[in-house]
Amino acid sequence: MTTITAPNSRHRLLKLLDRYSSLWVLLVFVSLFQVVVGTGLLHNPAIPAPTAVFANLYHGLFEGQHLLFLATLDTLGRLLLGYGVAVICGAMLGMFAGRYPDFASALNPIVALWIPLPAIVTIPVLSLWLSADEAVIVLTVIFSGWIPVYLGALQGARSISVHQLWVMRAYGASEWSQVCKVIIPGAFVHMIPSLRVGMGYAWRAVIAAEIIVQHGRGIGITIFAAREFFDVPTMYAGVLMIAVLGLALDHLVFPAVERATIKRWGLLA
């Protein structure tokens, strides 16, 4: 009985270690770093112990005035607003360009100029144009996120077979019906990777814009303020918050959207 159970237990343990290998590596690294800093082997005021960072993260989220929690809400609000507009504009332009080559040709020079242009360089220009700092941050997010969405929608619209549209027209389907039942579903399935890329660009843009513009609350503003007052653990807590939220969006939100989309339009049994 023991000879049967032991190999099974060992197999389950190895499977568990293999499945969460990245997590174990991270835990080992954090533990070793805590030992090195906590024992004084590495003494640098700019490098706090992980426990101090986690303590500041917990305090900022759940205790006191919840400053980090409120800053996170403001940052996510700007991100979702800007990214939502970028998705709508990029998807509409991309689908239209995918169905009408002349429009795509007219838009190509703008897209070619925009691709190598970092969205962050538009902040000084927008600051001169607009008096509202909040609008500058949101527009920076829009400018950073629309190009990947546009390119994904363009490719998706071009991948739709003309024969599908011919069949719908033969059955008397209107232009709007063709758009809603063929073009949008077909393009959206191909857009999912570009939506993920666009979110990555938008996430970096909103943090950078907050640091530069310095308006209201936000994770970027919190990090910069902590750096100014040499509150190093809070600064690292803000950086950790950015990383955690980014991972959550990439590994939880977008896979769920992908599964729902593919299942919704009949590509998954």
Short mmCIF file of C-alpha atoms in Angstrom, two decimals:
data_model
loop_
_atom_site.label_atom_id
_atom_site.label_comp_id
_atom_site.label_asym_id
_atom_site.label_seq_id
_atom_site.Cartn_x
_atom_site.Cartn_y
_atom_site.Cartn_z
CA MET A 1 0.00 0.00 0.00
CA THR A 2 2.84 2.39 0.84
CA THR A 3 4.73 1.61 -2.36
CA ILE A 4 1.67 2.64 -4.40
CA THR A 5 0.81 5.80 -2.49
CA ALA A 6 4.33 7.26 -2.32
CA PRO A 7 4.89 7.51 -6.11
CA ASN A 8 1.43 9.05 -6.54
CA SER A 9 2.13 11.65 -3.85
CA ARG A 10 5.51 12.39 -5.38
CA HIS A 11 3.92 12.74 -8.82
CA ARG A 12 1.28 15.17 -7.52
CA LEU A 13 3.96 17.23 -5.77
CA LEU A 14 6.11 17.42 -8.90
CA LYS A 15 3.06 18.36 -10.96
CA LEU A 16 2.18 21.10 -8.48
CA LEU A 17 5.73 22.45 -8.51
CA ASP A 18 5.80 22.42 -12.30
CA ARG A 19 2.42 24.14 -12.63
CA TYR A 20 3.33 27.00 -10.31
CA SER A 21 7.06 27.11 -11.07
CA SER A 22 7.05 30.86 -11.74
CA LEU A 23 5.36 31.52 -8.41
CA TRP A 24 7.84 29.37 -6.51
CA VAL A 25 10.78 31.13 -8.17
CA LEU A 26 9.30 34.51 -7.23
CA LEU A 27 8.71 33.43 -3.62
CA VAL A 28 12.27 32.12 -3.31
CA PHE A 29 13.67 35.34 -4.76
CA VAL A 30 11.60 37.55 -2.42
CA SER A 31 12.58 35.39 0.57
CA LEU A 32 16.27 35.57 -0.24
CA PHE A 33 16.03 39.31 -0.83
CA GLN A 34 14.31 39.73 2.55
CA VAL A 35 17.11 37.80 4.25
CA VAL A 36 19.82 39.84 2.51
CA VAL A 37 18.23 43.20 3.38
CA GLY A 38 16.94 42.18 6.81
CA THR A 39 20.33 40.90 8.02
CA GLY A 40 22.11 44.03 6.81
CA LEU A 41 24.14 42.35 4.08
CA LEU A 42 22.65 44.90 1.70
CA HIS A 43 22.23 48.26 3.37
CA ASN A 44 20.87 50.94 1.05
CA PRO A 45 18.12 53.43 2.00
CA ALA A 46 16.83 53.27 -1.58
CA ILE A 47 16.29 49.48 -1.36
CA PRO A 48 13.72 48.58 1.32
CA ALA A 49 12.94 45.11 2.60
CA PRO A 50 10.03 43.35 0.87
CA THR A 51 8.14 43.22 4.18
CA ALA A 52 8.25 47.03 4.39
CA VAL A 53 6.90 47.30 0.85
CA PHE A 54 4.09 44.83 1.53
CA ALA A 55 3.24 46.63 4.77
CA ASN A 56 2.95 49.96 2.97
CA LEU A 57 0.90 48.34 0.22
CA TYR A 58 -1.52 46.87 2.77
CA HIS A 59 -1.75 50.17 4.67
CA GLY A 60 -2.39 52.16 1.50
CA LEU A 61 -5.14 49.81 0.39
CA PHE A 62 -6.95 48.87 3.59
CA GLU A 63 -5.95 51.17 6.44
CA GLY A 64 -5.92 54.87 7.26
CA GLN A 65 -7.19 57.09 4.47
CA HIS A 66 -6.84 54.33 1.84
CA LEU A 67 -4.68 56.64 -0.27
CA LEU A 68 -3.29 53.96 -2.57
CA PHE A 69 -6.73 52.41 -3.02
CA LEU A 70 -8.26 55.76 -4.01
CA ALA A 71 -5.30 56.52 -6.27
CA THR A 72 -5.78 53.14 -7.96
CA LEU A 73 -9.46 53.86 -8.59
CA ASP A 74 -8.63 57.20 -10.21
CA THR A 75 -5.96 55.62 -12.40
CA LEU A 76 -8.27 52.81 -13.48
CA GLY A 77 -10.99 55.34 -14.25
CA ARG A 78 -8.69 57.27 -16.59
CA LEU A 79 -7.44 54.04 -18.11
CA LEU A 80 -10.88 52.60 -18.82
CA LEU A 81 -12.20 55.86 -20.25
CA GLY A 82 -9.24 56.40 -22.54
CA TYR A 83 -8.93 52.76 -23.53
CA GLY A 84 -12.66 52.49 -24.18
CA VAL A 85 -12.58 55.45 -26.57
CA ALA A 86 -9.43 54.05 -28.22
CA VAL A 87 -11.12 50.68 -28.78
CA ILE A 88 -14.26 52.22 -30.26
CA CYS A 89 -12.39 54.60 -32.57
CA GLY A 90 -9.73 52.08 -33.57
CA ALA A 91 -12.25 49.31 -34.22
CA MET A 92 -14.55 51.50 -36.29
CA LEU A 93 -11.73 52.93 -38.38
CA GLY A 94 -10.11 49.52 -38.82
CA MET A 95 -13.29 47.76 -39.93
CA PHE A 96 -14.15 50.58 -42.32
CA ALA A 97 -10.63 50.57 -43.75
CA GLY A 98 -10.74 46.79 -44.07
CA ARG A 99 -13.85 46.94 -46.24
CA TYR A 100 -12.89 50.03 -48.25
CA PRO A 101 -9.30 49.91 -49.58
CA ASP A 102 -9.34 53.55 -50.73
CA PHE A 103 -10.02 54.70 -47.17
CA ALA A 104 -7.24 52.46 -45.88
CA SER A 105 -4.82 53.94 -48.43
CA ALA A 106 -5.76 57.47 -47.36
CA LEU A 107 -5.23 56.56 -43.69
CA ASN A 108 -1.95 54.69 -44.19
CA PRO A 109 0.35 57.77 -44.05
CA ILE A 110 -1.17 58.86 -40.72
CA VAL A 111 -0.84 55.36 -39.29
CA ALA A 112 2.74 55.02 -40.56
CA LEU A 113 3.69 58.31 -38.87
CA TRP A 114 1.83 57.44 -35.66
CA ILE A 115 3.29 53.96 -35.07
CA PRO A 116 6.85 55.07 -34.15
CA LEU A 117 5.59 58.09 -32.19
CA PRO A 118 5.56 57.47 -28.41
CA ALA A 119 2.27 58.72 -26.97
CA ILE A 120 4.13 60.36 -24.10
CA VAL A 121 5.65 62.98 -26.44
CA THR A 122 2.15 64.31 -27.11
CA ILE A 123 1.80 65.41 -23.48
CA PRO A 124 3.63 68.76 -23.88
CA VAL A 125 1.60 69.54 -27.01
CA LEU A 126 -1.69 68.60 -25.38
CA SER A 127 -0.79 70.63 -22.31
CA LEU A 128 -0.43 73.70 -24.54
CA TRP A 129 -3.71 73.03 -26.31
CA LEU A 130 -5.82 72.11 -23.31
CA SER A 131 -6.20 73.72 -19.92
CA ALA A 132 -7.73 70.58 -18.37
CA ASP A 133 -4.97 68.30 -17.10
CA GLU A 134 -7.39 65.39 -16.77
CA ALA A 135 -8.15 65.60 -20.49
CA VAL A 136 -4.42 65.51 -21.26
CA ILE A 137 -4.01 62.21 -19.41
CA VAL A 138 -7.06 60.62 -21.03
CA LEU A 139 -6.07 61.76 -24.53
CA THR A 140 -2.57 60.36 -23.99
CA VAL A 141 -4.16 56.99 -23.23
CA ILE A 142 -6.33 57.23 -26.35
CA PHE A 143 -3.37 58.12 -28.57
CA SER A 144 -1.37 55.19 -27.21
CA GLY A 145 -4.07 52.55 -27.52
CA TRP A 146 -5.92 53.13 -30.78
CA ILE A 147 -3.22 52.02 -33.26
CA PRO A 148 -2.99 48.34 -32.15
CA VAL A 149 -6.79 48.11 -32.11
CA TYR A 150 -7.00 49.71 -35.55
CA LEU A 151 -4.47 47.27 -37.04
CA GLY A 152 -6.25 44.28 -35.48
CA ALA A 153 -9.65 45.41 -36.76
CA LEU A 154 -8.16 46.11 -40.20
CA GLN A 155 -6.73 42.60 -40.42
CA GLY A 156 -9.93 41.08 -39.07
CA ALA A 157 -12.14 42.90 -41.56
CA ARG A 158 -9.88 41.90 -44.44
CA SER A 159 -10.03 38.25 -43.37
CA ILE A 160 -13.80 38.08 -43.88
CA SER A 161 -14.71 36.17 -47.01
CA VAL A 162 -16.55 38.16 -49.66
CA HIS A 163 -18.69 35.08 -50.29
CA GLN A 164 -20.23 35.40 -46.83
CA LEU A 165 -21.40 38.91 -47.65
CA TRP A 166 -22.69 37.78 -51.07
CA VAL A 167 -24.78 35.06 -49.43
CA MET A 168 -26.28 37.54 -46.96
CA ARG A 169 -27.09 39.99 -49.75
CA ALA A 170 -28.71 37.19 -51.72
CA TYR A 171 -31.02 36.61 -48.77
CA GLY A 172 -31.87 40.28 -48.64
CA ALA A 173 -29.76 41.29 -45.65
CA SER A 174 -29.24 45.01 -45.21
CA GLU A 175 -25.84 46.67 -44.91
CA TRP A 176 -26.36 47.12 -41.17
CA SER A 177 -27.24 43.45 -40.77
CA GLN A 178 -24.07 42.44 -42.62
CA VAL A 179 -22.00 44.66 -40.34
CA CYS A 180 -23.58 43.34 -37.13
CA LYS A 181 -23.73 39.64 -38.05
CA VAL A 182 -20.61 39.11 -40.16
CA ILE A 183 -18.10 41.95 -40.13
CA ILE A 184 -18.07 42.78 -36.40
CA PRO A 185 -17.98 39.14 -35.15
CA GLY A 186 -15.38 38.14 -37.74
CA ALA A 187 -13.16 41.13 -37.03
CA PHE A 188 -13.52 40.98 -33.26
CA VAL A 189 -12.22 37.42 -33.03
CA HIS A 190 -9.03 38.57 -34.77
CA MET A 191 -8.88 41.75 -32.68
CA ILE A 192 -8.39 40.06 -29.30
CA PRO A 193 -4.56 39.95 -29.45
CA SER A 194 -4.47 43.58 -30.54
CA LEU A 195 -6.81 44.53 -27.69
CA ARG A 196 -4.31 43.03 -25.26
CA VAL A 197 -1.42 44.92 -26.86
CA GLY A 198 -3.44 48.14 -26.86
CA MET A 199 -4.19 47.73 -23.16
CA GLY A 200 -0.49 47.30 -22.44
CA TYR A 201 0.30 50.54 -24.27
CA ALA A 202 -2.57 52.35 -22.56
CA TRP A 203 -1.55 51.08 -19.10
CA ARG A 204 1.99 52.39 -19.50
CA ALA A 205 0.73 55.68 -20.96
CA VAL A 206 -1.65 56.47 -18.10
CA ILE A 207 1.08 55.97 -15.48
CA ALA A 208 3.61 58.05 -17.42
CA ALA A 209 1.05 60.81 -18.05
CA GLU A 210 0.12 60.96 -14.36
CA ILE A 211 3.77 61.34 -13.38
CA ILE A 212 4.35 64.14 -15.89
CA VAL A 213 1.05 66.03 -15.60
CA GLN A 214 0.78 65.75 -11.79
CA HIS A 215 -2.97 66.31 -11.60
CA GLY A 216 -5.32 64.94 -8.94
CA ARG A 217 -4.75 61.44 -7.60
CA GLY A 218 -3.32 58.39 -9.28
CA ILE A 219 -0.77 55.62 -8.89
CA GLY A 220 1.78 57.52 -10.96
CA ILE A 221 1.26 60.65 -8.87
CA THR A 222 1.60 58.62 -5.66
CA ILE A 223 4.88 57.10 -6.84
CA PHE A 224 6.30 60.49 -7.79
CA ALA A 225 5.19 62.10 -4.50
CA ALA A 226 6.70 59.23 -2.51
CA ARG A 227 9.95 59.68 -4.37
CA GLU A 228 9.96 63.43 -3.63
CA PHE A 229 9.54 62.77 0.11
CA PHE A 230 11.90 59.77 -0.01
CA ASP A 231 9.11 57.46 1.14
CA VAL A 232 10.81 54.54 -0.57
CA PRO A 233 8.53 51.69 0.64
CA THR A 234 5.43 53.55 -0.59
CA MET A 235 7.12 54.22 -3.92
CA TYR A 236 7.86 50.51 -4.38
CA ALA A 237 4.34 49.66 -3.20
CA GLY A 238 2.96 51.78 -6.04
CA VAL A 239 5.24 50.05 -8.53
CA LEU A 240 4.12 46.67 -7.18
CA MET A 241 0.48 47.73 -7.55
CA ILE A 242 1.07 48.59 -11.19
CA ALA A 243 2.64 45.20 -11.85
CA VAL A 244 -0.13 43.27 -10.06
CA LEU A 245 -2.91 45.11 -11.89
CA GLY A 246 -1.14 44.62 -15.21
CA LEU A 247 -0.83 40.89 -14.58
CA ALA A 248 -4.47 40.68 -13.54
CA LEU A 249 -5.61 42.38 -16.74
CA ASP A 250 -3.41 40.23 -18.94
CA HIS A 251 -3.96 36.84 -17.27
CA LEU A 252 -7.53 37.12 -15.94
CA VAL A 253 -9.55 39.70 -17.84
CA PHE A 254 -8.42 39.14 -21.42
CA PRO A 255 -8.51 35.31 -21.34
CA ALA A 256 -12.08 35.54 -20.04
CA VAL A 257 -12.99 37.99 -22.83
CA GLU A 258 -11.36 35.70 -25.39
CA ARG A 259 -13.25 32.62 -24.21
CA ALA A 260 -16.56 34.49 -24.11
CA THR A 261 -16.02 35.95 -27.57
CA ILE A 262 -15.04 32.69 -29.24
CA LYS A 263 -17.88 30.82 -27.56
CA ARG A 264 -20.38 33.57 -28.41
CA TRP A 265 -19.73 33.36 -32.13
CA GLY A 266 -19.64 29.62 -32.42
CA LEU A 267 -15.92 28.94 -32.74
CA LEU A 268 -15.81 26.88 -29.56
CA ALA A 269 -17.85 23.77 -28.97
#
